[in-house]
CSV table of C-alpha atoms in Angstrom, one decimal:
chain,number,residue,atom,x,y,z
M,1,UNK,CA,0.0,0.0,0.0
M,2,UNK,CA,1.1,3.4,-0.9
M,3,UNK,CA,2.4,5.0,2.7
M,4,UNK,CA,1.7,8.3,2.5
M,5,UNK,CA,-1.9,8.9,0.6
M,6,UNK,CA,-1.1,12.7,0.3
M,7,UNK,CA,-4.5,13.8,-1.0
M,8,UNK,CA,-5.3,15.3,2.9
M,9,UNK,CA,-2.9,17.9,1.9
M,10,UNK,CA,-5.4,20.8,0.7
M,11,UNK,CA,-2.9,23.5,-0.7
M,12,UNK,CA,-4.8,23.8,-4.3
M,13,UNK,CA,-3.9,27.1,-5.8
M,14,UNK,CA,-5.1,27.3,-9.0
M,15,UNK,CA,-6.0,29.8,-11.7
M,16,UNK,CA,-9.5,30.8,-12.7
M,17,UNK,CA,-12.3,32.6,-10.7
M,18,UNK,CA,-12.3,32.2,-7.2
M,19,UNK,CA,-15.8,32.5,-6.5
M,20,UNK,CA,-16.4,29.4,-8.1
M,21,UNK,CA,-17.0,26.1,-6.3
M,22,UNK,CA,-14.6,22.9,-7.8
M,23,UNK,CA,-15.2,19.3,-7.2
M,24,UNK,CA,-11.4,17.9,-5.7
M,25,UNK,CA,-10.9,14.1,-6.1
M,26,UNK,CA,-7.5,12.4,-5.5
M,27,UNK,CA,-7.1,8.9,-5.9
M,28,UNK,CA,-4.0,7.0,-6.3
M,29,UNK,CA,-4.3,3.5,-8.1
M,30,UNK,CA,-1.0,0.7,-7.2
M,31,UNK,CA,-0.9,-2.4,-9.3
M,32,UNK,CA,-1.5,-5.5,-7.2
M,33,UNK,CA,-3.4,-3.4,-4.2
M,34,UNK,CA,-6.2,-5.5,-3.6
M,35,UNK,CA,-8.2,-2.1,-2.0
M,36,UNK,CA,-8.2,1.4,-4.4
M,37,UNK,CA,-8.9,4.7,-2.3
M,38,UNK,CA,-10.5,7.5,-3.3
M,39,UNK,CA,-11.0,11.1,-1.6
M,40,UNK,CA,-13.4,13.8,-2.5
M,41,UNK,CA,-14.3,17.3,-1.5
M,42,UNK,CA,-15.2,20.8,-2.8
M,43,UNK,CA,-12.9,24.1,-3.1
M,44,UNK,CA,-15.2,26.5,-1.5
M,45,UNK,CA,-15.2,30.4,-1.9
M,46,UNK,CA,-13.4,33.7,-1.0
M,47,UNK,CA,-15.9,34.6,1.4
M,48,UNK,CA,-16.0,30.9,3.0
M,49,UNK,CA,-14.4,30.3,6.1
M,50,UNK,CA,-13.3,26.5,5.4
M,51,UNK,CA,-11.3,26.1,1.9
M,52,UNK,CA,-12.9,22.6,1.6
M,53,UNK,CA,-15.9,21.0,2.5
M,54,UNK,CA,-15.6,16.5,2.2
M,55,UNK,CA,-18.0,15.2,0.0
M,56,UNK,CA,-19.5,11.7,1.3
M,57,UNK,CA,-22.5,11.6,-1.3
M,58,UNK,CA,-20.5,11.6,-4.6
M,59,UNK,CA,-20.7,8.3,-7.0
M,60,UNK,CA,-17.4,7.4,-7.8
M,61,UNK,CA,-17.0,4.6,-10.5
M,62,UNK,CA,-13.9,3.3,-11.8
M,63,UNK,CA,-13.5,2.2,-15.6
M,64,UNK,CA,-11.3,-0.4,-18.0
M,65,UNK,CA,-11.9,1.9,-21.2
M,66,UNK,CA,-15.6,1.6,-21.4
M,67,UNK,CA,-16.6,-1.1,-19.2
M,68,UNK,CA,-17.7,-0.5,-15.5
M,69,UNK,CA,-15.4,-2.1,-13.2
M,70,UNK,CA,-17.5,-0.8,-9.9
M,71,UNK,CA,-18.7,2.1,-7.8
M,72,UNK,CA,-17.0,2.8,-4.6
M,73,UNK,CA,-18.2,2.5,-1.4
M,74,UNK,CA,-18.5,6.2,0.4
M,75,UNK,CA,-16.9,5.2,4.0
M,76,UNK,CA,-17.4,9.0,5.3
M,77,UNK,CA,-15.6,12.1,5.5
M,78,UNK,CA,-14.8,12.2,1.7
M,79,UNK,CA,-13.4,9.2,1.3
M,80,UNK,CA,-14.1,6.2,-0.6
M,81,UNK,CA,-13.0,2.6,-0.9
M,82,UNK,CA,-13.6,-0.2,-3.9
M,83,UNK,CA,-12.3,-3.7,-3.7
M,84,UNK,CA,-10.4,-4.3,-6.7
M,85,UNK,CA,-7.1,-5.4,-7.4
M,86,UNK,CA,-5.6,-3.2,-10.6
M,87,UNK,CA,-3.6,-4.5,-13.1
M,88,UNK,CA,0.2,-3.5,-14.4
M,89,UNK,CA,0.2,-1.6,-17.6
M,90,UNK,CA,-4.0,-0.8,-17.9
M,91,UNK,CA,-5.3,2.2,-18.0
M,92,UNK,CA,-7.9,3.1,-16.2
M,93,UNK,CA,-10.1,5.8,-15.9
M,94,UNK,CA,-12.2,7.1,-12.8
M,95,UNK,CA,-15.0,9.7,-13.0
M,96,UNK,CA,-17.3,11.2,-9.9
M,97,UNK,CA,-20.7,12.3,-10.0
M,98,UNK,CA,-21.0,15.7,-7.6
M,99,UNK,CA,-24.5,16.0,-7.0
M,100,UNK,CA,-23.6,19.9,-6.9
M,101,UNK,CA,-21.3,20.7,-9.0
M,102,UNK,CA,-21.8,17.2,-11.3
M,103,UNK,CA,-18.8,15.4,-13.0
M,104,UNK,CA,-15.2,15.1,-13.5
M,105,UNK,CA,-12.7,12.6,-15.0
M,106,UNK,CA,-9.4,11.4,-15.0
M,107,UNK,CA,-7.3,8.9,-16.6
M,108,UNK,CA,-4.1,7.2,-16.0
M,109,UNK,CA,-1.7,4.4,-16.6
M,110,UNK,CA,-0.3,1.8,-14.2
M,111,UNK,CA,3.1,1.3,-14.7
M,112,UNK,CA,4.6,-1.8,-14.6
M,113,UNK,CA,6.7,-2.7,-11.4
M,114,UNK,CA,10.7,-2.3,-10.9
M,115,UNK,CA,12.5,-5.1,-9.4
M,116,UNK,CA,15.4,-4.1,-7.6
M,117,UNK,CA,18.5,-5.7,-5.5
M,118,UNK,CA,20.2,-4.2,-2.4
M,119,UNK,CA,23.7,-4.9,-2.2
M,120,UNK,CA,26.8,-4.3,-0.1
M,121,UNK,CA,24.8,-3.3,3.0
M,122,UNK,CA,26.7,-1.9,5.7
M,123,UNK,CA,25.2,-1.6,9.3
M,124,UNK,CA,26.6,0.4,11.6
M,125,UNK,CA,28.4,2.8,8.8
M,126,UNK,CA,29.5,5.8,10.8
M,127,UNK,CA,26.9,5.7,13.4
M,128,UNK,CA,25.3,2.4,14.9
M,129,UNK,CA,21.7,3.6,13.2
M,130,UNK,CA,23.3,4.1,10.1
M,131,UNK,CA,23.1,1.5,7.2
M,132,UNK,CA,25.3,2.1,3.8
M,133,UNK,CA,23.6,0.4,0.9
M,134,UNK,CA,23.5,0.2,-2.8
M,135,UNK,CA,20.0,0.0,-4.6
M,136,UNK,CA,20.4,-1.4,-8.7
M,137,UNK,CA,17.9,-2.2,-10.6
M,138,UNK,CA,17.2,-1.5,-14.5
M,139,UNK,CA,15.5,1.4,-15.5
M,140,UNK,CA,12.9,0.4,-18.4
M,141,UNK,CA,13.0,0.8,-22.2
M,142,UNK,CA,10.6,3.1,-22.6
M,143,UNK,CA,10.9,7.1,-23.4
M,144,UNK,CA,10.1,8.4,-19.7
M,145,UNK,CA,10.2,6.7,-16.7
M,146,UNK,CA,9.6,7.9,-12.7
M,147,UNK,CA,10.4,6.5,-10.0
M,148,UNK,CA,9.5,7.4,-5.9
M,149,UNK,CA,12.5,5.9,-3.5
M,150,UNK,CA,11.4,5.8,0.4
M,151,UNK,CA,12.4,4.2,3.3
M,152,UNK,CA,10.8,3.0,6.5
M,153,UNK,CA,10.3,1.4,9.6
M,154,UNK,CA,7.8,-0.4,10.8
M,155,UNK,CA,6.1,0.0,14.5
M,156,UNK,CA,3.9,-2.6,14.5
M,157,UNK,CA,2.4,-2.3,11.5
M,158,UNK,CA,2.7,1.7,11.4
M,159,UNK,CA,5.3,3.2,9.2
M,160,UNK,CA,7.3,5.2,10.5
M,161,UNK,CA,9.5,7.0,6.9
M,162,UNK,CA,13.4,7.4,7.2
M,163,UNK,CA,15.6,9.8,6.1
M,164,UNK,CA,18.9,9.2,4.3
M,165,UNK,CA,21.8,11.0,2.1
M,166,UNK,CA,23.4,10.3,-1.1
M,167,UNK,CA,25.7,11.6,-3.7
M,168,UNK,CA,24.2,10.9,-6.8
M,169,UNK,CA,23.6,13.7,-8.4
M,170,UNK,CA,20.8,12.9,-10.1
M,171,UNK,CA,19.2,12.4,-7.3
M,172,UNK,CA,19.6,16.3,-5.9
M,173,UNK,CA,17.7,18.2,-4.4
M,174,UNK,CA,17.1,21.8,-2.6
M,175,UNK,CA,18.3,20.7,0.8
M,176,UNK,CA,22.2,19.9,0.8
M,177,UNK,CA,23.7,18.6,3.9
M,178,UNK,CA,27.1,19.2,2.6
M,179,UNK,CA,29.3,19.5,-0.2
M,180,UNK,CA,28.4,16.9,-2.9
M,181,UNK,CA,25.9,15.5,-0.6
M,182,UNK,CA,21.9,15.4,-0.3
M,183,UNK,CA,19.9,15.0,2.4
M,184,UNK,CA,16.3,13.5,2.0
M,185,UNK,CA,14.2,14.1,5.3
M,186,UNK,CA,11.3,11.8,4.0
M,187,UNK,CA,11.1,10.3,0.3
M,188,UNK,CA,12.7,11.0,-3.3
M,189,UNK,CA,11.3,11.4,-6.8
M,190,UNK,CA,13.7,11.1,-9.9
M,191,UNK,CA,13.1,10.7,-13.5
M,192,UNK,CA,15.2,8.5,-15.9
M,193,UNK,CA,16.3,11.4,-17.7
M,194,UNK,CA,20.2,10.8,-16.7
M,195,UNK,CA,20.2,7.3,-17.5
M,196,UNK,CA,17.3,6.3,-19.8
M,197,UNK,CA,17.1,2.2,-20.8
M,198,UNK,CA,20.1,1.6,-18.4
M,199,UNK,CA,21.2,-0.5,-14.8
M,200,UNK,CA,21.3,2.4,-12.6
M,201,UNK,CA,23.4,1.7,-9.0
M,202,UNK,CA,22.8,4.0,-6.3
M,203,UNK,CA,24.6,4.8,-3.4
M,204,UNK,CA,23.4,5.6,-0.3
M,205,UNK,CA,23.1,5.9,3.6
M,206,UNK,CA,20.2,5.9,5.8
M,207,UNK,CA,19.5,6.5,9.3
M,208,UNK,CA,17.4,3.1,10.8
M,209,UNK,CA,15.3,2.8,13.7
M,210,UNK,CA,17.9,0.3,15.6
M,211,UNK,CA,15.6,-3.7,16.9
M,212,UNK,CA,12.5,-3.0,14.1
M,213,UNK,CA,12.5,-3.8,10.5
M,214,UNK,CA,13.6,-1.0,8.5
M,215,UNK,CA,12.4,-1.8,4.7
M,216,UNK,CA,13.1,-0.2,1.5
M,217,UNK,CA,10.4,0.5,-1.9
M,218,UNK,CA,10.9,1.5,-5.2
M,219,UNK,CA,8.3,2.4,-7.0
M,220,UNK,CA,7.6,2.8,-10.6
M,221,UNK,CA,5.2,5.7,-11.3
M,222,UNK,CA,3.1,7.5,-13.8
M,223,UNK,CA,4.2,11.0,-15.3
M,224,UNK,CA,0.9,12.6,-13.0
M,225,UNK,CA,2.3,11.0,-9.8
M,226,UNK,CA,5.6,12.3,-10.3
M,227,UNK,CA,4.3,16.0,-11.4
M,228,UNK,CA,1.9,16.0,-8.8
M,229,UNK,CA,3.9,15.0,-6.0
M,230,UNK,CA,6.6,17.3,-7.1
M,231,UNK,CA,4.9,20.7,-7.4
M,232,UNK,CA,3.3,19.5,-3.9
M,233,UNK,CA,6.9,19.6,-2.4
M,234,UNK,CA,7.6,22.6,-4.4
M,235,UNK,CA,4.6,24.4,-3.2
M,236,UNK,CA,5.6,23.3,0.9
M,237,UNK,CA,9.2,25.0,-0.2
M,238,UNK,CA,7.8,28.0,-1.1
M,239,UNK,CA,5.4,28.5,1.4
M,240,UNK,CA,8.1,29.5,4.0
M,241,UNK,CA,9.4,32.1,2.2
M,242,UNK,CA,8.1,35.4,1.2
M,243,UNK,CA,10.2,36.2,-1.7
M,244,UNK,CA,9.2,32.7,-3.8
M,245,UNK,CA,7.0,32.8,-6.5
M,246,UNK,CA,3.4,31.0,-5.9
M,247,UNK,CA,3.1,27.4,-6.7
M,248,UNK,CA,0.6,25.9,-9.2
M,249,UNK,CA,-0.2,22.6,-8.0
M,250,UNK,CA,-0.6,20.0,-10.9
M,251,UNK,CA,-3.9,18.3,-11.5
M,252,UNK,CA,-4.8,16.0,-14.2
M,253,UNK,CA,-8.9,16.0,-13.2
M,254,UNK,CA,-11.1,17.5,-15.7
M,255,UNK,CA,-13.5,19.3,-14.5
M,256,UNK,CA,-12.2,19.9,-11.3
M,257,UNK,CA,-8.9,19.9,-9.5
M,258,UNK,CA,-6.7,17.0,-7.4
M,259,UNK,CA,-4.7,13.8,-9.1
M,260,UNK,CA,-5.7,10.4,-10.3
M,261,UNK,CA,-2.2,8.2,-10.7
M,262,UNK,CA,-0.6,5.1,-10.9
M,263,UNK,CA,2.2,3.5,-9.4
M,264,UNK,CA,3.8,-0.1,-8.9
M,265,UNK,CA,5.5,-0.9,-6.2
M,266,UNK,CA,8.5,-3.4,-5.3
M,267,UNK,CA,9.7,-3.8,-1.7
M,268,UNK,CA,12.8,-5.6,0.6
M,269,UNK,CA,13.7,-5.5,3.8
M,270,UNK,CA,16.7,-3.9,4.6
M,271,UNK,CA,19.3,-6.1,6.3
């Protein structure tokens, strides 16, 4: 299961007039996830006190090109469930019936999943939480490809996501714990763009919870997950500081605004 289901984060700028109510719906789709979740709510206006209102009444169907495949189940507060177990490489398409503001669509592929190997793993590499490790795997033939690295530790059955450092420089980002060196405090996306149709080794360290199972997941996702996810991290970059420009979150619902993606995911335990 996806660990962090990021649609309760309700920063939505977006363009267009502000007095006008949108339907939100964020739902991400994993290939082999025998549950598929869905959220729904309503932008509200200028002059409301609460940006969103949840929308528990909504029909929300989900689609293999024309055919039904079923309706979710409204479970309260905006969000939905449907039991169904999606497939690698289908796309699928969802659609949800406001009964106020009426309907929006989205469609989106599931990639296929990424296997991967860990190898020379280190414990104890500079301090006794910290575990060295090399991640390879082979990065696919098509044109574009996305990937979302995380780590974690499980409490029990509730993740708890780690933070780790690398050189690689394609995987840099905006916070640099030193020269040369990047510092992730939760998860990373990167794109093929840097090694397109090739075995990509990377390098890295991360800081474990020390007598738990600390695990590892690749996953392989779809251009909106890695667009969406990424202007969401942009947008909590920017909202910090007064000098950065606003940032437009990405949405591929039309009709209305949020994400509908896909992702596949491949996981180890990191030992």
């Amino acid at each position: 299961m996806l660990l962090s289901f990021v649609s309760c984060e309700k920063e939505i700028p977006f363009d267009g007039d502000l007095s006008a109510q949108k339907v939100v719906l964020n739902c991400y789709i994993g290939a082999g996830e025998p549950v598929v979740y869905a959220e729904v709510s309503r932008t509200e206006t200028v002059l409301s006190d609460d940006p969103f209102t949840f929308v528990s009444n909504a029909v929300v169907q989900l689609f293999d090109g024309s055919a039904l495949i079923g309706t979710f189940t409204s479970v309260g507060e905006g969000r939905y469930t449907l039991d169904y177990t999606p497939d690698a490489g289908k796309t699928y398409t969802i659609k949800c019936n406001d009964p106020l503001l009426g309907e929006v669509l989205a469609k989106t592929t599931v990639p296929n999943p990424v296997d991967f190997e860990l190898m020379n793993v280190t414990p104890g590499f500079e301090f006794d939480n910290m575990v060295q490790a090399d991640i390879r795997f082979e990065d696919g033939a098509s044109d574009e490809d996305y990937y979302h690295l995380l780590f974690y530790a499980d409490f029990d059955g509730f993740p708890n996501v780690l933070s780790f450092e690398t050189q690689e420089e394609f995987l840099r980002n905006t916070e640099e714990l030193s020269q040369n060196t990047f510092f992730y405090f939760d998860d990373c996306l990167f794109s093929d763009n840097s090694f397109n149709s090739q075995s990509v080794t990377i390098d890295l360290s991360v800081y474990t919870v020390l007598e738990i199972e600390n695990n590892v997941q690749l996953l392989h996702v779809s251009s909106d997950y890695f667009n969406y996810r990424k202007s969401l991290k942009l947008a909590a970059e920017a909202s910090g500081n007064p000098f950065s420009q606003p940032v437009q979150i990405y949405s591929n619902i039309e009709g209305g605004l949020g994400i509908f993606a896909g992702y596949a995911t491949e996981e180890l335990l990191l030992e």
